[in-house]
Coordinates of C-alpha atoms and ligand atoms in Angstrom, one line a residue:
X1 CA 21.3 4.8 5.9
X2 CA 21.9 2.4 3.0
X3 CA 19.2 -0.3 1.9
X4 CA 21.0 -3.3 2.9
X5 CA 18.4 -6.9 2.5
X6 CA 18.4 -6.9 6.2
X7 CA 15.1 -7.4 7.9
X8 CA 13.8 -5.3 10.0
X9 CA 10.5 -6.9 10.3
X10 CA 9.4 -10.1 10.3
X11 CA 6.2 -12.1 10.8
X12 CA 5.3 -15.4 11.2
X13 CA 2.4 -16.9 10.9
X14 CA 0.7 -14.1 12.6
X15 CA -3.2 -15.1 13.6
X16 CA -5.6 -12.9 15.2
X17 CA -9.0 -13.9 16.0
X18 CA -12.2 -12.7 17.5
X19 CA -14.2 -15.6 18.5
X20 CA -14.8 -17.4 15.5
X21 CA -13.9 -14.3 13.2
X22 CA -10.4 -14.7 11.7
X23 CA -9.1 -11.4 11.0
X24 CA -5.9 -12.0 10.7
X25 CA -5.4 -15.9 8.9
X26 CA -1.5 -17.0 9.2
X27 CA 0.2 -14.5 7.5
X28 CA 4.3 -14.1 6.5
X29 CA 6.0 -11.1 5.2
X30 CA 9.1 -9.6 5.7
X31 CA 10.3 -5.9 5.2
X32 CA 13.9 -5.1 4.8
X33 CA 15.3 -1.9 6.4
X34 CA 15.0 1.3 4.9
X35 CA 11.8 -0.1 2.8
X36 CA 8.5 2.3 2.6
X37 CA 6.0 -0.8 1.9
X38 CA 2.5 0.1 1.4
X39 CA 0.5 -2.3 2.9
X40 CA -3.4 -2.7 0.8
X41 CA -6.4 -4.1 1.2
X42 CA -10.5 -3.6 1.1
X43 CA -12.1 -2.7 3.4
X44 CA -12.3 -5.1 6.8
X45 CA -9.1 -6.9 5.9
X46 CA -7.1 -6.8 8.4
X47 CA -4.8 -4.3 8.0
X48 CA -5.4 -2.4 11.2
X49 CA -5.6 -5.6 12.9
X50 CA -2.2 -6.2 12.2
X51 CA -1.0 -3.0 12.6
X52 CA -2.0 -3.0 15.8
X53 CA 0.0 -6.3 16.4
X54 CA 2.8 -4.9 15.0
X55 CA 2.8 -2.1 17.5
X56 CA 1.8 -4.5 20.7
X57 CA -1.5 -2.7 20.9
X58 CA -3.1 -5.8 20.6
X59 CA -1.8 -9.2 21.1
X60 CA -2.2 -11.9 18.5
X61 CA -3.6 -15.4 18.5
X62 CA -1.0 -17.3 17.6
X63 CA 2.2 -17.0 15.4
X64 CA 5.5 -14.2 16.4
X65 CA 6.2 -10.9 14.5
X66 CA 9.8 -9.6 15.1
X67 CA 11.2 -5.8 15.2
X68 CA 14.6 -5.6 15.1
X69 CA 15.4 -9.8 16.2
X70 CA 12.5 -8.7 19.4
X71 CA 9.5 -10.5 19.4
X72 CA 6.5 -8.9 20.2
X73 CA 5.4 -10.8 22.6
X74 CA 8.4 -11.4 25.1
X75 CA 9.8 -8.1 24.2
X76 CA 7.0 -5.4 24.3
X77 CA 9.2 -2.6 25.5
X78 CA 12.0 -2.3 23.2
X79 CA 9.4 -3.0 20.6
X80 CA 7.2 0.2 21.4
X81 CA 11.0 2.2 21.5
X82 CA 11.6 1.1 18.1
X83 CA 8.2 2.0 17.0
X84 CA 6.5 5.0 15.6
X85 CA 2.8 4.7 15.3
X86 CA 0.3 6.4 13.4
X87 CA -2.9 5.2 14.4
X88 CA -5.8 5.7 12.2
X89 CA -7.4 7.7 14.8
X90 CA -4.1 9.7 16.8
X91 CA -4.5 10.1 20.6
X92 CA -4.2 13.5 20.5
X93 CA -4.4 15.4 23.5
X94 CA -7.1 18.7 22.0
X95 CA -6.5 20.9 25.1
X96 CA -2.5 20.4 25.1
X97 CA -0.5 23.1 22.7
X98 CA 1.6 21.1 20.3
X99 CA 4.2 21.8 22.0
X100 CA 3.1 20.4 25.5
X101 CA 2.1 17.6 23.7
X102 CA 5.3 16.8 22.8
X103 CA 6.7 17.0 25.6
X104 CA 4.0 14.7 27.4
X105 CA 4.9 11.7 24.5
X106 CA 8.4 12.6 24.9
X107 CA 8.0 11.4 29.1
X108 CA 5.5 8.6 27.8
X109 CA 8.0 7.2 25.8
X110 CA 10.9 7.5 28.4
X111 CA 13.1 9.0 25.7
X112 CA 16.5 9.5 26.6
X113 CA 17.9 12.0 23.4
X114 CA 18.3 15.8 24.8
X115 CA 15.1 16.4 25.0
X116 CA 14.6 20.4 23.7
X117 CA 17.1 19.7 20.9
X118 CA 15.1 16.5 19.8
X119 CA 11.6 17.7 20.0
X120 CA 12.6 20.5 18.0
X121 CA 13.7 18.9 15.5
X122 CA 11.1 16.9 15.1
X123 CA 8.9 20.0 15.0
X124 CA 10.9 21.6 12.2
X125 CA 10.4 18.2 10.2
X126 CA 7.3 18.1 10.4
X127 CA 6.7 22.4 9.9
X128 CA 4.8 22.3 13.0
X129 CA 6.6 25.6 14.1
X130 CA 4.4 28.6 13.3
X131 CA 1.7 26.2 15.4
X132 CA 3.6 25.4 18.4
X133 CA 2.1 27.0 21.0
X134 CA -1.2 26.7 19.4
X135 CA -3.8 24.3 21.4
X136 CA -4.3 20.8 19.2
X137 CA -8.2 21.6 19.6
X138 CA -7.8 24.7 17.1
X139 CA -5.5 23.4 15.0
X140 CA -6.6 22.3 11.0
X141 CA -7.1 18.8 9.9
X142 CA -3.3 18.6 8.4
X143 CA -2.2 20.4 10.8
X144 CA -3.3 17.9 13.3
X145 CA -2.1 15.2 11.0
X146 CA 1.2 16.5 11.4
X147 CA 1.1 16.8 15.2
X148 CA 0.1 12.6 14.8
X149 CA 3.1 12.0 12.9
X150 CA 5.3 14.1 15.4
X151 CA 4.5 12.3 18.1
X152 CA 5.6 8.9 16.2
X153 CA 8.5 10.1 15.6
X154 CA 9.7 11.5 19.1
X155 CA 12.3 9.1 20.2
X156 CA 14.0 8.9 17.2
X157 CA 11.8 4.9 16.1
X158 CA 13.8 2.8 13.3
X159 CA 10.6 1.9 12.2
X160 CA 7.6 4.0 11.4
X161 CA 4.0 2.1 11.0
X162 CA 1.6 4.6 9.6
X163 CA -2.1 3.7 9.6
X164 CA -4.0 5.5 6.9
X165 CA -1.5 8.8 7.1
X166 CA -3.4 10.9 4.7
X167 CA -7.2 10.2 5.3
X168 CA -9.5 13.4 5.1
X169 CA -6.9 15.6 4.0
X170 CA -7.0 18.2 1.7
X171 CA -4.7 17.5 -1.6
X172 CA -2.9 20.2 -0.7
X173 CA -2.6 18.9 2.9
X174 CA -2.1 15.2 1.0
X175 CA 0.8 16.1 -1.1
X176 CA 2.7 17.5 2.3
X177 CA 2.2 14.7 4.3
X178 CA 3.6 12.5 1.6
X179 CA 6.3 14.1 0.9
X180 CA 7.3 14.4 4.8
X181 CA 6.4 10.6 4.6
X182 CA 9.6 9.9 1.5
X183 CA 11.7 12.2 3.8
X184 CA 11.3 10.0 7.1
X185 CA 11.5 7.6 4.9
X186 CA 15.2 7.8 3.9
X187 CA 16.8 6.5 7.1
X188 CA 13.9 4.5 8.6
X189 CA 11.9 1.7 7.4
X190 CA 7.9 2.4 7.0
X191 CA 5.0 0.1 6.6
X192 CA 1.7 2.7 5.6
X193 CA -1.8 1.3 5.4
X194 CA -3.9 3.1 2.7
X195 CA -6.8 2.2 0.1
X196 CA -5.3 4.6 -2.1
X197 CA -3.6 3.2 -4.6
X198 CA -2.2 6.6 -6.0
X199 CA -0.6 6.9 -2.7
X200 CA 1.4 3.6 -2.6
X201 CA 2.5 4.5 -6.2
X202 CA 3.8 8.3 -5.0
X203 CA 5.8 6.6 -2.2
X204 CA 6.1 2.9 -1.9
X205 CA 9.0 0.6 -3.0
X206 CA 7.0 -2.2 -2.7
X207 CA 3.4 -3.5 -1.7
X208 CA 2.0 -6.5 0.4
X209 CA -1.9 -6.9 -0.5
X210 CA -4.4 -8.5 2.3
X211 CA -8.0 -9.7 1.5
X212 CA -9.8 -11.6 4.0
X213 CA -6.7 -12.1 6.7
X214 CA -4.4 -13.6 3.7
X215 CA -1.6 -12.1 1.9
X216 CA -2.5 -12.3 -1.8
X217 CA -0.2 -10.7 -3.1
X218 CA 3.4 -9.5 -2.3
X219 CA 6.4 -7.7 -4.9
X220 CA 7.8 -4.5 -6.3
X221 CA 5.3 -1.9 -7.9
X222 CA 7.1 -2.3 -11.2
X223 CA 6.3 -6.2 -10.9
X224 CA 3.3 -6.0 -9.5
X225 CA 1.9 -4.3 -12.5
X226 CA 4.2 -6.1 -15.4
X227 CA 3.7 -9.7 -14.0
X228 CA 0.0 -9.0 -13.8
X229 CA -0.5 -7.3 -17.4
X230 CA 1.7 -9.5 -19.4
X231 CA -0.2 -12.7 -19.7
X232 CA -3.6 -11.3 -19.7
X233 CA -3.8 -8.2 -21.4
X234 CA -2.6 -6.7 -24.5
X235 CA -2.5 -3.8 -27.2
X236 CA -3.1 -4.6 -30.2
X237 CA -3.2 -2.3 -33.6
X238 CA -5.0 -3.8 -36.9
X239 CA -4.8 -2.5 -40.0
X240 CA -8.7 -2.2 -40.9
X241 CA -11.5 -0.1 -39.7
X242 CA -13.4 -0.6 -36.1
X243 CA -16.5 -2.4 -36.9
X244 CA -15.0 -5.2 -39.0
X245 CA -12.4 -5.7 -36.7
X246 CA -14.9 -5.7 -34.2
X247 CA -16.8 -8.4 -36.0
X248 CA -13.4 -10.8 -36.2
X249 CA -12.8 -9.7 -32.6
X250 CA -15.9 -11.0 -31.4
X251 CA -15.9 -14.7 -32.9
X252 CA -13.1 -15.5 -30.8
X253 CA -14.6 -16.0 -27.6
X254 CA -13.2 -19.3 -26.7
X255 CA -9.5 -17.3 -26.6
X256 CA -10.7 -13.3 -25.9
X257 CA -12.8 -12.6 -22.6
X258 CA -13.4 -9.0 -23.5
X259 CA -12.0 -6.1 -25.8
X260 CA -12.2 -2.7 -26.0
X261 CA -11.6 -0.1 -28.9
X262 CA -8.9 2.8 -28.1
X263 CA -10.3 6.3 -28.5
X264 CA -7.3 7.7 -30.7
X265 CA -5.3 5.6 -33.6
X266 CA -4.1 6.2 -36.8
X267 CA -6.2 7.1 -39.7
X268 CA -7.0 3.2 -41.5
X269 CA -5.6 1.5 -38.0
X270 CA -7.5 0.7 -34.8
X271 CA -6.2 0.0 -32.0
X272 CA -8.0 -2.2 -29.0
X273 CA -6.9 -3.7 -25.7
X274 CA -7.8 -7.2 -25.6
X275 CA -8.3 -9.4 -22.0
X276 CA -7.2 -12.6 -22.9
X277 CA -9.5 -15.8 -21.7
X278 CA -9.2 -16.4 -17.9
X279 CA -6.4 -14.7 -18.2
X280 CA -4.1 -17.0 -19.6
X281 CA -1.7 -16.3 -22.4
X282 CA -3.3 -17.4 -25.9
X283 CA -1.4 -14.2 -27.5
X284 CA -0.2 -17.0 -30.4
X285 CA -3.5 -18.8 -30.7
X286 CA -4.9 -14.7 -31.4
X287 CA -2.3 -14.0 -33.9
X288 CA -3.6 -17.4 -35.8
X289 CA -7.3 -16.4 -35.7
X290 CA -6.7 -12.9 -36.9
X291 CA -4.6 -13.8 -39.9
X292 CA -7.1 -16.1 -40.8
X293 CA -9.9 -14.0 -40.9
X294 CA -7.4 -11.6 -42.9
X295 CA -6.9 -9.1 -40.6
X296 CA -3.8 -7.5 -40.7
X297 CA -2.1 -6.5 -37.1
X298 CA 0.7 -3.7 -37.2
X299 CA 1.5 -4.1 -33.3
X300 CA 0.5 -6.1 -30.2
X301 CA 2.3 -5.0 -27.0
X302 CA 1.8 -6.5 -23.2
X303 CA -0.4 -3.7 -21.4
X304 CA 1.1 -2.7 -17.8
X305 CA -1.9 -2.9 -15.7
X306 CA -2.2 0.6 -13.4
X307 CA -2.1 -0.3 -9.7
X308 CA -5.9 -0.3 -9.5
X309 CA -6.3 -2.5 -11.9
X310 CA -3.4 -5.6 -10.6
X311 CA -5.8 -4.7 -7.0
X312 CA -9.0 -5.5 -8.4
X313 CA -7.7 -8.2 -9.8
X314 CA -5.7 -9.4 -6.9
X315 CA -8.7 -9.2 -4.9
X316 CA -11.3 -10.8 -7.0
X317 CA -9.2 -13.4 -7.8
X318 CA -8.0 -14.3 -4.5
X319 CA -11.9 -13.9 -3.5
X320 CA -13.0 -16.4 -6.0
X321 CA -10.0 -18.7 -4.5
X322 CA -10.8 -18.1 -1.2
X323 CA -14.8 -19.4 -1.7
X324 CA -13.9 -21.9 -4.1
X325 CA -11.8 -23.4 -1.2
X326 CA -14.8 -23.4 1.2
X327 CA -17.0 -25.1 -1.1
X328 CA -14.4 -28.5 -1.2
Ligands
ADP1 P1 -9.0 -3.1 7.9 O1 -8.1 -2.3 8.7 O2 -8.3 -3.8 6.7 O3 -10.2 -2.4 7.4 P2 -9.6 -4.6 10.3 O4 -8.2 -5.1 10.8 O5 -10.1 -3.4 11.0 O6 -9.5 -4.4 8.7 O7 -10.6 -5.7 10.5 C1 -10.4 -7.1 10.1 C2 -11.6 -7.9 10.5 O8 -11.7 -8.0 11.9 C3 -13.0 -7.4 10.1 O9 -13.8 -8.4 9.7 C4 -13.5 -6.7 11.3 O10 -14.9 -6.7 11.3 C5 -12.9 -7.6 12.4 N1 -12.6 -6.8 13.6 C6 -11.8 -5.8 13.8 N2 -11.7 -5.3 15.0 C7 -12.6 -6.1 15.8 C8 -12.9 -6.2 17.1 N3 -12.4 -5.4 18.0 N4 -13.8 -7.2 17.5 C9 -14.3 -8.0 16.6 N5 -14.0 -8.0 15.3 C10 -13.1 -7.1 14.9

């Protein structure tokens, strides 16, 4: 299927509460069919809550979420049809063989495809066939896994929502799941939930970032890290050795938050990566100060900040927002 800028899904002003507790705090995002968008966040927030909206497991407060043009709310049924889920915990059935199990999803789901020829190839996509006949119960961690994703994909779903897909796997077991994940992937559009940032960057296109029931942040991987390394961070090489660069360095607190020496750098050179204050772009202001103090600089580059980093960032920051906004 080709990546048109259709959407697929789309929420609006999605709210869940629980009592007082808002877990889920107005949020908008849109994913475009045949997108794989990771969707991050700490701990506790609200990922699986909206997940579950997503899927009509739970209902929301207030706001809509489409699949498809169907709202979730007046349209429930065509929803679950057009929805695989992968619940962080999958209800499978331990004393069913995988392929029972199968079969009773299949009748859950009221599929209408031919059903041998369709839950066989779903068991050939997801290598489940040596295990068929094998009861869930005695079946290893990825194995089960595997069954979980099965069974969201029986009926053939146009979108797949996949809650923490490769928690308490082995890497062996982590690597295969992922790589069934970019298969499925090419003709369906995915939403996966995951803390693991590694994970987003093996198969995401793009990643929407929650903290505290907000979106915080929301864009391309290659963005994501660029926009959020550019301003703040840099690379710089100086011709002069560590300690009296260090010195220089130092006396510019007002436009430097932190620096930090690289490990390897030409002989004569050394090479640091330098946070600028607050993160706002005093690169020129730098260049000034240095000079002055007669140090001589060979190179300064924008650092692209790893995924980790732009989330730690992302998080803090929208933290420090977030109680900052209490207070007035
Ligand atoms: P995540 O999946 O990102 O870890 P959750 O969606 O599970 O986050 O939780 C979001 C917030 O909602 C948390 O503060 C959590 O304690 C709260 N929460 C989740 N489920 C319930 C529930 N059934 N009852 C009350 N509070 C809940």
């Amino acid at each position: 299927m080709e990546n048109t800028k259709e959407a697929v899904i789309e929420i609006k002003n999605l709210t869940k509460k629980y009592g007082k507790n808002v877990a889920v705090d107005s949020i908008n995002f849109t994913v475009n069919r045949g997108e794989i968008v990771g969707f991050l966040g700490p701990n506790g927030a609200g990922k699986s809550t909206t997940m579950n909206m997503l899927t009509g497991y739970l209902s929301a407060t207030s706001g809509s979420a489409r699949i498809d043009g169907y709202n979730i709310l007046s349209n429930p049924k065509e929803v679950k049809q057009m929805v695989g889920y992968l619940p962080e915990m999958p209800p499978l059935y331990m004393d069913m063989t995988v392929l029972e199990y199968l079969n009773f999803v299949y009748e859950l789901k009221k599929v209408e495809l031919s059903r041998n020829e369709h839950i066989s190839e779903i068991i050939e996509m997801t290598r489940l066939g040596k295990v068929q006949g094998k009861l869930i119960n005695n079946l290893s961690k990825g194995y089960k896994q595997r069954v979980g994703l099965a069974q969201a994909l029986i009926g053939n779903p146009e979108v797949l929502i996949l809650d923490e897909p490769t928690i308490g796997l082995d890497p062996m077991q982590i690597i295969e799941v992922r790589e069934m994940i970019k298969k499925f992937g090419e003709n369906r559009t995915v939403i996966i939930s995951t803390h693991i940032l590694q994970e987003v960057n093996a198969i995401c296109d793009r990643v929407i970032i929650i903290n505290k029931g907000k979106i915080v942040a929301e864009d391309t991987i290659e963005h994501i890290t660029k926009k959020n390394g550019e301003e703040s961070a840099f690379q710089l090489r100086v011709k002069s050795d560590e300690k009296v660069a260090s010195s220089v360095l130092s006396r510019a607190h007002n436009l430097i938050e932190e620096f930090k020496a690289m490990s390897k750098h030409e002989q004569g050179m050394t090479d640091f990566i330098v946070y600028t204050k607050d993160g706002v772009d005093t690169r020129g202001e730098i260049i000034k100060f240095l000079v002055e103090n007669n140090l001589e600089i060979v190179m300064m580059k924008p650092v692209e900040m790893t995924l980790e980093e732009v989330f730690i960032k992302v998080v803090n920051g929208s933290d420090k927002k977030l109680e900052s906004g209490v207070k007035a």
